[in-house]
Amino acid sequence: MEKGVASSKGEGFLSRMALNDNKAGMEGLDRDRINKIIMTSSKGSRFYENELKREQQVNQRIEKMMLQKAQITEQQLNKAQAQVEQMVAELERSRDLSHLIVHVDMDAFYAAVEMRDCPELKDKPMAVGSMSMLSTSNYHARKFGVRAAMPGFIAKKLCPNLIIVPTNFDKYRAVSEEIREIFADYDPQFQPMSLDEAYLDFTEHLEQRQSWPESSRTHHFRTSSITKGEDQMDVSLEPEQRDLSPVLFEDSPSSSPCSPGSEADGASGGAFEVFGTSIEEAVREMRFRIEQKTTLTASAGIAPNTMIAKVCSDKNKPNGQYRLPSTREAVMDFIQRLPVRKVSGIGKVSEKMLNALGVSSCSHLGQQMALLSMLFSETAWHHLLEVSLGLGSTHIQRQEDRKSMSTERTFKELSKAEEQFSLCKELCEDLAGDMKKEGLKGKTVTLKLKNVNFEVKSRALTLSYGVSTVDEIFAAAKDLLKTEIDNEGPQPLRLRLMGVRISAFVSSDDKKPLQRSIIGFLQQGKTDSSQRMHQRQEGVTWGRGLETGEEPKQSFFQRAQAKRLRLQEENASTQEEGHGENASVITSIGTDAEEGVGSSTKAHNSPCTASDLQEKDPVPLVEASTSGCGLTVSESLTCPVCFGQVETTDLNVFNKHIDQCLSGASRKPNHYTISDTESELDLESDHKECEVMQSNRDDLQEHSLDSLQTVLLISDDNETLTSGQPQSCDDNGPVLICPVCQLTQDSDDLTVFNRHVDLCLNQEVLHELRGHTSSPINPPSAINSKAIDRARLLSTQASKGKTKRRDSPSSPPSKKAKGLGPHTIDKFFR
DNA sequence: ATACATACC
DNA sequence: TACTGGTATGTAT
């Protein structure tokens, strides 16, 4: 049957566009008719033209590949074959069949949720999404060729009666939480792949299950809330014949063409079912519980590894499960007939390339490995080799830290630069909000653009410190956008999509200790209620035994998940072993800050000369204090900003840390620009409850800046921190340059100097507030709040003498965003 | 490090 | 009225 869509049709048929009937519920359709409709709906559109272009690119890639293939000699192939065989032997040796991996997947998830909540939809073809794009369709609609990732307007042509329901993610998320609670009972370490899908390792559960009494394996049918007390039972029915969600399978065309949702239902009530101890029973039990709890069905695959389990979960979809026995024979047998496209990770393009080499099933894969090893990259053919042997992950690993975060938006053509910039800003605001929620900072900002011809472009900028606020992100994104606009010359960018992404996250211990220390510092002087609030906030957001050093990099996600799992474990009272590393929740903030100060002093109070003091960055001051002075430093250094111990002797690493602390430390004083105000309101509008605490927090951070300055100044005076101390070492005494106005200051009195800087800052701020056209002071309009913050910090550092803090004229003036606000900090201070 | 492509849901 | 959005990863430079 299959035959896919690609090569078989000689006519320049777009394999990219044709119906993908790979999925459950798509068997036995009139593919030709459907494809014709898809084609006529698309032909001539910009989208179509772009797809055509991309397909040609793929074809070229394949051509190249074929050329390469033609040049391969027999000897080379033999050699490769030997290499492959050796690797096969190794892989065979490491084959692990001891795990029971389960892949669970909700059936037509979004559609099923909507149908559950709106019985009207039950017997009708429907899909979730919009006229532009569908997320999923119910099985009824699939009969018409309507499927996920298909635009709604085409789906409507295929099925004029199709009902399209808008997505309701909050609802899906809530259901997702429900099913995950059940997952956790079988594998607390389960790995969610999306809202409706997860991998679980049932191995341990199954071991324990063997000794479980029946009572622990007994689960009740859901008692209808309406008939609560009355109909106690009616156990006359075969339990497994009951089906609480007739919704889905009424119209299920596949698997059992005419068994509309095994009815037999009659009453609900105290009926229950006892599940056995086998893996099949355990999984069936899990699915049963999901259905009872959510009125939605799931399918599952059981196999010795994730790769196979995934394929298996599709086999008896919907509302079914399939187990592949844990023997090499069963696995190999299963693999042989498996079309490569079914394997997760092999998509349209890989399939097409493989097909071109005569590979369509995994058995071919095994036969052609020598060839494949010569035509594909190492990682690619290694993967293919494993697939051909039926190998995959045998252990489920915990969700890792996210690596990027992004927002993108599609809209109708946007060509005016001004609108593009304001859209960009909007995206940055959204992104900053999300970053804030997870307390993240990242160094790389990427702008994504798609023009009206669907051509996608991305431009990235990597900063030397992590950013997270609107201003910081926008500063970078705006530059990237401007460059693109400029490059496009006189023509405008005609955009249909814009996106902003942040990646290269800085490890969170670079910013948490800062908050902590400053708060601790404040606590020494204040004892009002705002502190307690703040403390609470800390606990919610970041709190966990940081100062003791464990798990310094656990992400918010991980912690949230860990917390959830702990709760579940407690609920289940099946206490195995507590996760000790998460034991302490909120720690004494004041104390650890004091410790920090103490150790800071200890580590750095030897005076030294600053002969080799570097000038280009605020940070190297510290470098001078350690390496420059030939001090023997211990394994860890104390950050002068956050007072945290940095576990390194590498000064570059240390400097980077401080750099990040400095950038993280600064928070814009208040409302420099209208947009700042907007964004703050925006951020706080999320949760009322947080509003108060949030504003307190902002308050505190305000103060914290001042306090920080104070700390640094004191440290300077005491010569504990920097050692750079030009005051005593420099031949001619200090030369102080204001980082704001960039003018050399006459007085060498730090107090006087600081007063001057403050004045400068105030003027700058006032200027910003007024309306800004030309600055009253030196660095014209282009100083942003962030820069001012840094200036505040620098004003402190400047007091370390010779601070000819980089000349103003030479550095950035060339490239100014005209009227578009501030430049990146980099350009001013680096 | 950057850009682009592929893949998955 | 006209083809998503979010994340990860591979490939190439």
XYZ file of C-alpha atoms in Angstrom, chain A residues 313-657:
345
model
C 2.095 3.504 19.982
C 0.882 4.332 16.523
C 0.148 0.785 15.609
C -3.164 0.377 17.371
C -4.190 3.936 17.495
C -6.713 5.108 18.463
C -7.449 3.784 21.889
C -5.173 0.818 21.629
C -1.790 -0.425 22.573
C 0.814 -2.653 21.086
C 3.608 -4.511 22.742
C 6.700 -5.665 21.003
C 8.320 -8.466 22.996
C 11.770 -7.794 24.337
C 13.685 -10.181 22.191
C 16.152 -9.469 19.495
C 14.166 -11.568 17.072
C 10.949 -9.695 17.638
C 12.711 -6.389 17.269
C 14.534 -7.289 14.103
C 11.454 -8.777 12.612
C 9.464 -5.703 13.423
C 12.058 -3.439 11.977
C 12.382 -5.134 8.653
C 9.031 -4.115 7.308
C 9.037 -0.707 8.888
C 9.017 2.204 6.437
C 11.837 4.564 7.321
C 9.451 7.474 7.391
C 7.777 6.004 10.461
C 10.900 6.478 12.462
C 10.995 9.619 14.527
C 13.689 11.848 13.160
C 13.363 10.760 9.557
C 11.198 13.317 7.865
C 10.185 14.261 4.377
C 13.634 15.182 3.171
C 15.528 12.270 4.637
C 12.917 9.956 3.312
C 13.255 11.334 -0.137
C 17.009 11.057 -0.072
C 16.830 7.521 1.170
C 14.232 6.638 -1.409
C 16.542 7.917 -4.088
C 19.010 5.313 -2.936
C 16.427 2.613 -3.028
C 15.869 2.654 0.683
C 12.288 2.779 1.843
C 12.102 0.272 4.639
C 14.416 -0.363 7.513
C 15.484 -3.647 6.001
C 16.889 -1.712 3.061
C 18.554 0.476 5.582
C 20.451 -2.479 6.951
C 21.380 -3.659 3.498
C 22.678 -0.304 2.361
C 24.547 0.818 5.427
C 27.964 0.757 3.772
C 26.716 3.060 1.069
C 24.868 5.244 3.519
C 27.938 5.572 5.687
C 29.714 7.127 2.744
C 26.980 9.479 1.693
C 25.662 10.734 4.983
C 27.358 12.581 7.778
C 28.713 10.611 10.644
C 25.935 11.470 13.040
C 23.361 10.816 10.365
C 24.535 7.375 9.368
C 25.196 6.348 12.924
C 21.606 7.125 13.617
C 20.463 5.220 10.570
C 22.561 2.282 11.603
C 20.977 2.178 14.995
C 17.574 2.413 13.452
C 18.375 -0.456 11.148
C 19.223 -2.546 14.172
C 16.136 -1.552 16.047
C 18.104 0.298 18.679
C 17.042 3.357 20.604
C 17.239 4.949 24.023
C 16.664 2.493 26.785
C 16.480 4.942 29.573
C 14.256 7.910 29.954
C 16.036 10.998 30.998
C 14.734 13.877 32.879
C 13.716 16.953 31.064
C 16.739 19.039 30.411
C 17.120 22.740 30.662
C 15.665 24.609 27.798
C 18.213 25.950 25.381
C 16.309 28.751 23.807
C 13.154 30.747 24.056
C 11.424 32.561 21.279
C 8.354 34.346 20.051
C 7.269 34.779 16.504
C 4.239 36.111 14.781
C 2.752 35.923 11.343
C 0.789 38.845 10.032
C -0.337 40.335 6.816
C 2.293 42.121 4.903
C 4.228 44.646 6.895
C 6.489 46.920 4.911
C 6.913 50.115 6.845
C 10.094 50.204 8.816
C 8.431 52.039 11.601
C 5.804 49.378 12.016
C 8.399 46.706 11.774
C 10.328 48.235 14.601
C 7.340 48.568 16.812
C 6.362 45.007 16.095
C 9.870 43.988 16.948
C 9.552 45.788 20.202
C 6.305 44.039 20.928
C 7.915 40.692 20.368
C 10.745 41.665 22.656
C 8.276 42.631 25.314
C 6.586 39.286 25.083
C 9.856 37.497 25.127
C 11.165 39.484 28.038
C 8.013 38.612 29.904
C 8.554 34.936 29.277
C 12.198 35.173 30.191
C 11.260 36.825 33.410
C 8.800 34.096 34.254
C 11.555 31.570 34.140
C 14.234 33.832 35.459
C 16.464 33.361 32.473
C 19.126 35.393 30.801
C 20.680 34.652 27.467
C 23.565 36.008 25.484
C 22.452 35.406 21.940
C 19.579 37.287 20.380
C 18.305 36.056 17.044
C 15.943 37.871 14.772
C 13.892 35.810 12.382
C 12.272 37.276 9.327
C 10.059 35.754 6.703
C 9.165 37.828 3.720
C 5.971 37.655 1.752
C 7.577 35.082 -0.493
C 8.089 32.825 2.474
C 11.823 33.172 2.383
C 13.169 32.861 5.877
C 16.170 34.670 7.205
C 17.764 34.752 10.609
C 20.280 37.156 12.050
C 21.971 36.672 15.356
C 24.014 38.733 17.734
C 25.901 37.352 20.679
C 26.586 39.646 23.578
C 29.185 39.117 26.196
C 26.652 38.925 28.979
C 23.207 37.526 29.461
C 20.211 39.707 28.832
C 16.544 39.381 29.662
C 14.817 42.727 29.804
C 12.865 44.322 27.019
C 15.410 47.036 26.587
C 18.316 44.699 26.390
C 16.666 42.350 23.973
C 15.225 45.088 21.870
C 18.519 46.887 21.719
C 19.991 43.867 20.003
C 16.995 42.887 17.919
C 16.537 46.420 16.723
C 20.089 46.578 15.484
C 19.680 43.349 13.634
C 16.455 44.526 12.088
C 17.908 47.835 11.116
C 20.803 46.162 9.398
C 18.411 44.095 7.371
C 16.318 47.057 6.450
C 19.402 48.953 5.426
C 20.724 46.050 3.440
C 17.541 45.739 1.526
C 18.436 49.127 0.216
C 15.766 51.471 -0.970
C 13.218 48.703 -1.148
C 11.344 47.958 2.019
C 11.373 44.585 3.684
C 8.063 43.021 2.912
C 7.525 40.839 5.906
C 4.940 38.251 6.766
C 6.589 37.021 9.926
C 8.954 38.241 12.542
C 10.411 36.385 15.482
C 12.860 36.984 18.275
C 14.771 34.253 20.027
C 17.147 34.169 22.925
C 19.655 31.412 23.421
C 23.017 30.763 25.033
C 21.574 31.119 28.473
C 23.948 32.049 31.200
C 23.961 29.601 34.013
C 21.563 30.824 36.580
C 24.001 30.941 39.461
C 25.437 34.009 37.882
C 22.412 36.015 38.693
C 20.718 34.420 41.604
C 23.462 35.090 44.109
C 23.352 38.688 43.131
C 19.781 39.084 44.135
C 20.375 37.132 47.207
C 23.348 39.074 48.329
C 21.864 42.418 47.759
C 18.749 41.484 49.559
C 20.810 40.182 52.366
C 22.675 43.379 52.420
C 19.492 45.307 52.636
C 18.260 43.188 55.409
C 21.022 44.333 57.579
C 19.585 47.770 57.551
C 15.911 47.246 57.114
C 13.376 45.094 58.731
C 10.075 46.110 57.319
C 7.449 43.904 55.852
C 8.452 44.454 52.316
C 11.416 42.293 53.020
C 9.373 39.405 54.100
C 7.396 39.780 50.979
C 10.455 39.894 48.981
C 11.788 36.900 50.669
C 8.677 35.050 49.814
C 9.008 36.060 46.273
C 12.506 34.779 46.245
C 11.340 31.524 47.577
C 8.763 31.163 44.908
C 10.939 32.131 42.081
C 14.369 30.939 42.812
C 14.502 29.758 46.321
C 16.304 26.573 47.023
C 19.476 25.857 48.778
C 21.764 27.678 46.537
C 24.341 28.754 48.935
C 25.125 25.246 49.814
C 26.047 24.697 46.280
C 23.836 21.839 45.246
C 22.040 21.919 41.982
C 23.108 25.329 41.059
C 21.697 25.101 37.606
C 18.357 23.522 38.009
C 15.963 25.242 35.737
C 12.637 26.567 36.762
C 11.063 23.811 34.759
C 12.994 21.178 36.524
C 12.184 22.545 39.870
C 8.557 22.848 39.026
C 8.528 19.323 37.822
C 10.457 18.076 40.789
C 7.997 19.767 43.035
C 5.090 18.250 41.246
C 6.632 14.858 41.438
C 7.356 15.223 45.094
C 3.786 16.099 45.718
C 2.670 13.151 43.763
C 4.980 10.866 45.601
C 3.691 12.111 48.863
C 0.179 11.618 47.708
C 0.866 8.148 46.572
C 2.520 7.536 49.887
C 4.720 5.149 48.052
C 7.769 6.833 49.399
C 10.768 5.303 47.896
C 13.606 7.634 48.439
C 13.246 11.314 48.786
C 15.125 13.522 46.445
C 17.451 14.839 48.990
C 18.917 17.457 46.816
C 15.703 19.369 46.817
C 15.109 19.165 50.468
C 15.797 22.672 51.566
C 13.394 25.094 50.145
C 13.913 28.513 51.466
C 17.129 29.518 52.989
C 18.202 32.258 55.205
C 19.021 35.071 52.956
C 20.677 37.415 55.302
C 23.155 34.954 56.572
C 24.609 33.832 53.385
C 25.106 37.328 52.219
C 27.076 38.102 55.278
C 29.167 35.109 54.739
C 29.717 36.328 51.261
C 30.991 39.643 52.425
C 33.239 38.028 54.885
C 34.842 35.711 52.462
C 35.139 38.435 49.970
C 37.231 40.369 52.340
C 39.315 37.444 53.207
C 40.068 36.541 49.710
C 41.028 39.895 48.450
C 42.406 42.100 51.053
C 46.005 41.968 50.169
C 47.086 45.155 48.600
C 48.943 45.098 45.364
C 50.000 47.257 42.544
C 48.027 47.986 39.488
C 50.800 48.329 37.036
C 49.214 46.073 34.534
C 45.733 47.247 35.039
C 43.679 46.843 31.946
C 41.405 49.575 30.932
C 38.954 48.452 28.413
C 36.438 46.962 30.712
C 35.201 47.447 34.194
C 35.941 43.879 34.898
C 39.645 43.677 34.479
C 40.040 45.705 37.571
C 39.565 42.526 39.374
C 41.949 40.753 37.174
C 44.555 43.165 38.280
C 43.717 42.388 41.800
C 44.375 38.751 41.427
C 46.687 37.758 38.684
C 48.242 41.093 38.125
C 49.398 41.218 41.643
C 50.699 37.756 41.716
C 48.428 36.770 44.493
C 47.994 33.194 45.256
C 44.346 32.604 44.923
C 42.494 29.673 46.227
C 40.251 27.468 44.134
C 37.413 29.886 44.242
C 37.203 33.599 43.848
C 34.753 35.900 45.423
C 32.726 38.042 43.131
C 32.793 41.660 44.249
C 29.311 42.198 42.956
C 27.354 39.246 44.196
C 29.811 38.146 46.826
C 29.315 34.627 45.656
C 32.132 32.189 45.367
C 33.076 31.507 41.819
C 34.538 28.094 41.568
C 37.376 28.807 39.265
C 40.876 30.048 39.106
C 40.490 31.011 35.517
C 40.325 34.736 35.491
C 38.527 34.841 32.230
C 35.803 32.772 33.693
C 35.782 34.898 36.755
C 35.634 38.071 34.764
C 32.787 36.732 32.747
C 30.961 36.014 35.927
